[in-house]
XYZ file of C-alpha atoms in Angstrom:
428
model
C 82.369 -127.181 -92.988
C 82.117 -126.276 -89.296
C 80.057 -123.229 -90.215
C 77.658 -125.369 -92.222
C 77.250 -127.857 -89.352
C 76.577 -124.990 -86.945
C 73.847 -123.584 -89.213
C 72.198 -126.997 -89.559
C 72.332 -127.464 -85.781
C 70.631 -124.105 -85.183
C 67.918 -124.881 -87.730
C 67.241 -128.253 -86.093
C 67.019 -126.628 -82.672
C 64.528 -124.111 -84.079
C 62.382 -126.869 -85.594
C 62.421 -128.887 -82.357
C 61.370 -125.818 -80.386
C 58.699 -125.148 -83.001
C 57.135 -128.582 -82.656
C 57.374 -128.685 -78.867
C 55.307 -125.508 -78.539
C 52.564 -126.772 -80.836
C 51.058 -129.460 -78.646
C 50.800 -127.453 -75.433
C 49.507 -123.931 -75.038
C 50.834 -121.815 -72.186
C 47.746 -120.020 -70.924
C 48.721 -116.501 -69.979
C 47.385 -113.070 -70.768
C 49.375 -111.277 -73.420
C 51.084 -108.301 -71.814
C 52.977 -106.998 -74.867
C 50.059 -105.111 -76.392
C 49.222 -101.750 -74.885
C 45.439 -101.432 -74.663
C 43.041 -99.850 -72.263
C 39.383 -100.151 -71.399
C 37.345 -97.002 -71.496
C 34.287 -96.313 -69.356
C 32.339 -94.270 -71.862
C 32.556 -93.528 -75.559
C 33.048 -90.023 -76.900
C 29.795 -90.248 -78.841
C 26.813 -88.529 -77.267
C 23.991 -89.872 -79.403
C 22.972 -93.413 -80.263
C 20.493 -94.006 -83.032
C 17.337 -95.699 -81.800
C 18.629 -96.192 -78.258
C 21.724 -98.294 -78.913
C 24.472 -97.806 -76.341
C 28.060 -98.934 -75.962
C 28.094 -101.739 -73.413
C 31.888 -102.062 -73.624
C 34.831 -100.892 -75.687
C 38.573 -101.478 -75.937
C 41.199 -99.133 -77.337
C 43.976 -101.006 -79.165
C 46.081 -97.921 -79.873
C 47.035 -96.199 -83.140
C 49.689 -98.638 -84.393
C 48.311 -100.423 -87.488
C 50.681 -103.371 -86.950
C 49.089 -104.164 -83.583
C 45.765 -102.369 -83.387
C 43.835 -103.450 -86.474
C 41.007 -105.904 -85.758
C 40.144 -108.904 -87.942
C 36.836 -110.686 -88.404
C 35.818 -114.174 -87.448
C 32.473 -115.249 -88.915
C 31.607 -117.202 -85.726
C 33.282 -115.258 -82.890
C 30.447 -115.586 -80.354
C 29.704 -118.938 -78.752
C 30.382 -121.273 -75.864
C 34.015 -122.168 -76.498
C 34.761 -123.579 -73.022
C 31.488 -125.540 -72.839
C 30.338 -124.058 -69.527
C 26.918 -123.057 -70.825
C 27.806 -119.388 -71.358
C 28.977 -117.661 -74.512
C 32.365 -116.062 -74.939
C 33.495 -113.403 -77.423
C 36.666 -113.802 -79.510
C 38.632 -110.716 -80.558
C 41.555 -111.056 -82.967
C 43.785 -108.780 -84.991
C 47.301 -107.982 -86.131
C 48.890 -108.537 -82.714
C 49.311 -112.345 -82.951
C 46.778 -112.778 -80.130
C 43.270 -114.205 -80.141
C 41.559 -112.916 -76.999
C 38.812 -114.832 -75.219
C 36.492 -112.312 -73.581
C 33.833 -113.196 -70.969
C 31.087 -111.042 -69.486
C 31.430 -110.346 -65.760
C 27.942 -109.710 -64.458
C 29.129 -108.279 -61.145
C 31.517 -105.794 -62.752
C 29.212 -105.213 -65.749
C 32.071 -105.488 -68.215
C 33.896 -107.942 -70.484
C 37.170 -109.349 -69.212
C 39.958 -111.070 -71.089
C 40.218 -114.508 -69.500
C 42.556 -116.255 -71.944
C 44.795 -115.513 -74.904
C 45.506 -117.910 -77.764
C 48.467 -117.992 -80.139
C 49.473 -119.890 -83.260
C 51.024 -123.372 -82.857
C 54.545 -122.033 -83.387
C 54.391 -119.031 -81.053
C 56.621 -117.270 -80.006
C 58.953 -118.202 -82.882
C 56.277 -117.106 -85.352
C 53.887 -114.315 -84.386
C 51.136 -115.192 -86.830
C 47.824 -113.310 -86.864
C 44.448 -115.019 -86.719
C 42.938 -113.538 -89.861
C 39.821 -115.590 -89.190
C 38.444 -117.691 -86.343
C 35.314 -119.622 -85.439
C 33.585 -121.422 -82.567
C 31.878 -124.760 -83.226
C 31.975 -128.523 -82.758
C 34.679 -129.601 -85.174
C 35.639 -132.928 -83.589
C 32.091 -134.314 -83.348
C 32.241 -134.911 -79.586
C 29.325 -132.627 -78.779
C 31.597 -129.892 -77.434
C 32.795 -126.733 -79.132
C 36.331 -125.918 -80.169
C 38.001 -122.773 -81.471
C 39.427 -122.876 -84.989
C 41.826 -120.239 -86.293
C 43.384 -119.613 -89.686
C 46.947 -119.800 -88.357
C 47.916 -123.205 -89.802
C 44.282 -124.337 -89.542
C 44.700 -124.848 -85.801
C 42.122 -126.247 -83.368
C 42.103 -125.094 -79.738
C 40.117 -127.070 -77.155
C 39.326 -126.257 -73.527
C 40.468 -129.127 -71.288
C 39.015 -127.817 -68.025
C 42.040 -125.736 -67.117
C 43.293 -124.110 -70.290
C 42.965 -124.049 -74.070
C 45.154 -126.680 -75.693
C 46.059 -127.057 -79.356
C 44.831 -130.508 -80.357
C 45.632 -130.311 -84.040
C 46.676 -128.182 -86.953
C 47.306 -128.588 -90.662
C 49.653 -126.149 -92.437
C 48.842 -127.443 -95.937
C 47.694 -124.030 -97.228
C 50.725 -122.118 -95.945
C 53.124 -124.856 -96.990
C 51.872 -124.527 -100.572
C 52.246 -120.754 -100.718
C 48.683 -119.808 -99.871
C 46.885 -117.743 -97.255
C 43.527 -117.705 -95.512
C 41.278 -114.722 -94.900
C 38.731 -116.581 -92.793
C 37.429 -119.943 -91.649
C 33.983 -121.368 -90.929
C 32.843 -124.439 -88.977
C 29.872 -126.250 -90.516
C 28.647 -129.310 -92.383
C 29.391 -128.500 -96.024
C 29.170 -132.065 -97.399
C 25.985 -132.865 -95.464
C 27.296 -136.033 -93.812
C 26.262 -134.997 -90.315
C 29.752 -133.949 -89.210
C 31.172 -130.433 -89.336
C 34.120 -129.510 -91.480
C 36.533 -126.577 -91.313
C 36.002 -124.371 -94.364
C 39.121 -122.324 -95.082
C 38.721 -119.422 -97.505
C 41.655 -117.704 -99.199
C 43.907 -118.478 -102.123
C 47.483 -118.130 -103.373
C 49.732 -115.409 -101.986
C 53.028 -116.536 -103.563
C 53.563 -116.098 -107.299
C 54.244 -119.806 -107.746
C 51.284 -120.990 -105.668
C 48.160 -122.701 -106.982
C 46.344 -123.034 -103.648
C 42.556 -123.260 -104.184
C 40.212 -120.515 -102.981
C 38.316 -122.968 -100.739
C 40.056 -125.760 -98.820
C 38.094 -128.184 -96.614
C 39.589 -129.917 -93.571
C 37.976 -132.633 -91.463
C 38.756 -134.150 -88.063
C 39.380 -137.881 -88.577
C 39.386 -138.807 -84.896
C 42.903 -137.804 -84.054
C 44.064 -135.168 -86.523
C 42.886 -132.587 -89.065
C 43.095 -133.769 -92.685
C 42.438 -132.066 -96.030
C 39.429 -133.711 -97.684
C 38.189 -131.384 -100.439
C 38.748 -128.119 -102.283
C 37.276 -125.699 -104.793
C 39.482 -123.885 -107.284
C 38.383 -121.495 -110.019
C 41.232 -121.867 -112.503
C 39.797 -119.196 -114.812
C 40.901 -116.307 -112.590
C 43.486 -115.090 -110.084
C 40.923 -115.287 -107.334
C 40.882 -114.912 -103.558
C 37.976 -115.603 -101.186
C 37.940 -113.470 -98.059
C 34.922 -114.758 -96.144
C 32.703 -117.684 -97.090
C 29.240 -118.396 -95.701
C 27.310 -121.633 -95.232
C 23.631 -122.522 -95.155
C 20.763 -124.080 -97.049
C 20.147 -121.333 -99.600
C 18.225 -123.298 -102.264
C 15.657 -125.039 -100.028
C 16.896 -128.559 -100.767
C 17.509 -129.438 -97.136
C 21.285 -129.421 -97.552
C 23.929 -126.795 -96.932
C 25.762 -124.865 -99.603
C 28.894 -122.729 -99.396
C 28.537 -119.195 -100.727
C 31.689 -117.228 -101.488
C 32.838 -114.156 -103.363
C 35.849 -114.566 -105.640
C 37.768 -111.307 -105.796
C 39.842 -111.221 -108.985
C 43.185 -109.750 -108.044
C 43.985 -109.464 -111.740
C 41.487 -106.590 -111.841
C 38.862 -108.141 -114.096
C 35.660 -110.063 -113.458
C 34.700 -110.956 -109.879
C 32.164 -113.632 -108.991
C 29.681 -114.595 -106.279
C 29.444 -118.390 -106.347
C 27.238 -121.012 -104.690
C 28.975 -124.364 -104.125
C 26.878 -127.549 -103.853
C 28.631 -130.702 -102.676
C 28.169 -133.533 -105.173
C 28.274 -136.816 -103.242
C 28.684 -138.863 -106.420
C 31.713 -137.005 -107.764
C 33.132 -135.985 -104.409
C 33.508 -132.402 -105.652
C 31.680 -129.091 -105.506
C 29.310 -128.056 -108.290
C 29.476 -124.286 -108.730
C 26.805 -121.780 -109.753
C 27.758 -118.167 -110.468
C 24.951 -115.883 -109.242
C 26.588 -112.490 -109.843
C 29.595 -110.993 -111.621
C 31.153 -107.575 -111.080
C 34.061 -105.671 -112.617
C 37.124 -104.156 -110.947
C 38.593 -104.030 -107.460
C 35.961 -101.577 -106.174
C 33.388 -104.338 -106.635
C 35.343 -107.054 -104.864
C 32.926 -109.274 -102.910
C 34.008 -109.835 -99.315
C 31.512 -111.059 -96.696
C 28.923 -113.735 -97.507
C 26.222 -114.407 -94.897
C 23.584 -117.143 -95.304
C 20.772 -116.383 -92.848
C 17.053 -115.598 -92.788
C 16.674 -111.816 -92.764
C 13.060 -111.475 -93.950
C 11.557 -113.921 -91.431
C 10.123 -116.296 -94.053
C 11.937 -119.317 -92.632
C 14.342 -119.485 -95.578
C 17.940 -118.332 -95.794
C 18.879 -115.406 -97.980
C 22.392 -114.722 -99.288
C 23.897 -111.423 -98.113
C 27.039 -110.167 -99.841
C 29.148 -107.121 -99.014
C 31.384 -105.347 -101.524
C 34.294 -102.952 -101.325
C 32.276 -100.212 -103.101
C 30.557 -100.051 -100.375
C 27.428 -101.986 -101.288
C 25.368 -104.972 -100.208
C 23.286 -107.357 -102.309
C 20.693 -109.752 -100.901
C 19.798 -112.777 -103.035
C 16.859 -115.162 -102.646
C 16.088 -118.559 -104.161
C 12.956 -118.324 -106.325
C 12.482 -122.041 -106.919
C 14.645 -122.290 -110.011
C 17.467 -119.823 -109.466
C 18.863 -116.971 -107.371
C 17.420 -113.507 -107.858
C 18.374 -110.129 -106.396
C 15.983 -109.245 -103.586
C 17.620 -105.994 -102.468
C 20.624 -103.782 -103.180
C 21.956 -100.799 -101.270
C 24.976 -98.495 -101.618
C 26.501 -95.955 -99.222
C 28.570 -93.671 -101.503
C 31.481 -91.906 -99.854
C 31.699 -94.279 -96.899
C 34.342 -96.939 -96.219
C 34.309 -100.395 -97.757
C 32.120 -103.209 -96.521
C 34.726 -105.862 -95.846
C 33.752 -108.711 -93.533
C 31.528 -106.318 -91.563
C 28.168 -107.921 -92.322
C 25.798 -110.069 -90.241
C 22.133 -110.879 -89.622
C 20.281 -111.231 -86.323
C 17.722 -109.678 -83.986
C 19.630 -106.785 -82.410
C 16.782 -104.717 -80.923
C 14.862 -107.528 -79.207
C 11.730 -107.141 -81.320
C 11.671 -110.734 -82.551
C 12.605 -109.679 -86.093
C 16.042 -110.110 -87.621
C 18.038 -107.106 -88.808
C 20.842 -106.819 -91.366
C 23.881 -105.013 -89.967
C 26.327 -103.640 -92.547
C 29.538 -101.942 -91.441
C 31.285 -99.274 -93.498
C 32.774 -96.677 -91.161
C 29.267 -96.654 -89.656
C 27.025 -99.592 -88.799
C 23.802 -99.483 -90.833
C 20.938 -101.490 -89.344
C 18.221 -102.519 -91.820
C 14.988 -104.437 -91.305
C 12.543 -106.090 -93.706
C 9.176 -104.289 -93.664
C 7.245 -106.758 -95.808
C 8.266 -105.346 -99.157
C 11.838 -104.063 -98.797
C 14.654 -103.464 -96.314
C 14.535 -100.088 -94.567
C 17.303 -98.487 -92.532
C 16.075 -98.097 -88.978
C 19.285 -97.120 -87.168
C 22.907 -96.088 -87.699
C 25.645 -96.599 -85.107
C 28.262 -93.797 -85.031
C 31.458 -95.843 -85.284
C 34.613 -94.888 -87.209
C 37.336 -96.524 -89.282
C 36.981 -99.306 -91.825
C 34.932 -101.945 -90.018
C 36.107 -105.480 -90.731
C 34.157 -106.704 -87.700
C 30.365 -106.649 -87.387
C 29.104 -109.742 -85.561
C 25.787 -110.443 -83.855
C 25.279 -112.743 -80.884
C 24.475 -112.982 -77.175
C 27.797 -111.929 -75.657
C 26.565 -111.292 -72.102
C 24.257 -114.335 -71.839
C 21.059 -112.432 -71.052
C 19.121 -113.996 -73.930
C 19.437 -110.880 -76.104
C 21.868 -110.200 -78.916
C 24.618 -107.606 -78.933
C 26.670 -106.260 -81.850
C 30.452 -106.609 -81.772
C 32.226 -104.065 -84.006
C 35.917 -103.513 -84.733
C 38.050 -101.398 -87.053
C 40.722 -102.745 -89.414
C 41.904 -99.315 -90.552
C 41.490 -95.790 -89.230
C 42.492 -92.281 -90.219
C 45.783 -90.848 -89.030
C 45.586 -89.964 -85.336
C 42.679 -92.295 -84.596
C 42.919 -95.416 -82.450
C 41.810 -98.888 -83.470
C 38.737 -99.878 -81.485
C 36.586 -102.825 -80.470
C 33.012 -102.132 -79.371
C 30.015 -104.068 -78.100
C 26.733 -102.256 -78.763
C 23.536 -103.174 -76.935
C 19.991 -102.006 -77.581
C 18.596 -100.017 -74.652
C 21.890 -100.123 -72.759
C 21.925 -96.492 -71.625
C 18.278 -96.558 -70.541
C 18.795 -99.840 -68.655
C 21.746 -98.355 -66.789
C 19.689 -95.280 -65.923
C 16.896 -97.459 -64.536
C 19.402 -99.491 -62.500
C 20.762 -96.334 -60.876
C 17.392 -94.635 -60.272
């Protein structure tokens, strides 16, 4: 009896400690992970004048070094008018990086952890920057218990979390902040699915800030398959003036996979689904889905990356979705979440960046997409994100590896067009 009471007492103490750490974040740099900054990369050549503006070596340990993707990792998360860069991985730390103009490098200014840290060292499989509370200021959302971190002027504070997915035996590969029900307020779109054998967690779960906490408001579940969604995208892809969610359902049962467009039905309060592509087998699992304008026609295309590695670009033709472009890179690593669209060479035209173990940069030439540059990275690239990291009005490319060959280190890079030539001019 005494032993039982002792066990119960210890459990209660653990729970109390758990909850007490959730409301207040201790802002300190994580010193447990051994990483180093490197002045110059070992590569000697950069295709089409792309240079490494910054890089970080996370070491060879796959339990700490591997980098994860966030579909919105670049943005103003402390609302000071300048963008920050978020870097996450398997080390239970989400790093906030800021460009130091004087030192000409990125510095880690803050580190974020899950609500129950240090009792649980949960990884941020996905993360995003955006206005989730509707107050006109950005927050950081992370997949660990659907947590929201907000800058209060001194530090990042956890203002809310909802562990519904984990509590029901599910997991999340990524999250996205955007207005998916077209009511004028952003939601948190969690993509994932069941990870326990008994779980029936949907592939898409929608949370909304109700003024004081995060609540589950909607979901999408394909009951016809053992599906998992790794990275969903959002945008108006059918020219109706309203956003749709686009996601790839990877069938872990090994059969038919699907790329699906989800339209919110205001009358039924549910998503209407349209399957735009099916594939067979795990090699054709769809991972990243990006809804952006890559051909400069003012309309969003759907960009999907597959394990094979392959990308497909779809376009709305007025009545349905048709394949606009397809490209494979046989023999290279998988395209996981390493896919994004943006102007990366400052020519006023968007490029498509697809990461295998290399970063392939493609541009629309009026009739098709042509490869205009290749960045010599290595490892399976789960991270390829485009945005203005150094606040000079021009985009950079953030790249990171989620697996590497034996003896290689896990890396994070920021590539910038014309970086080497700009540095040469500065020193001349």
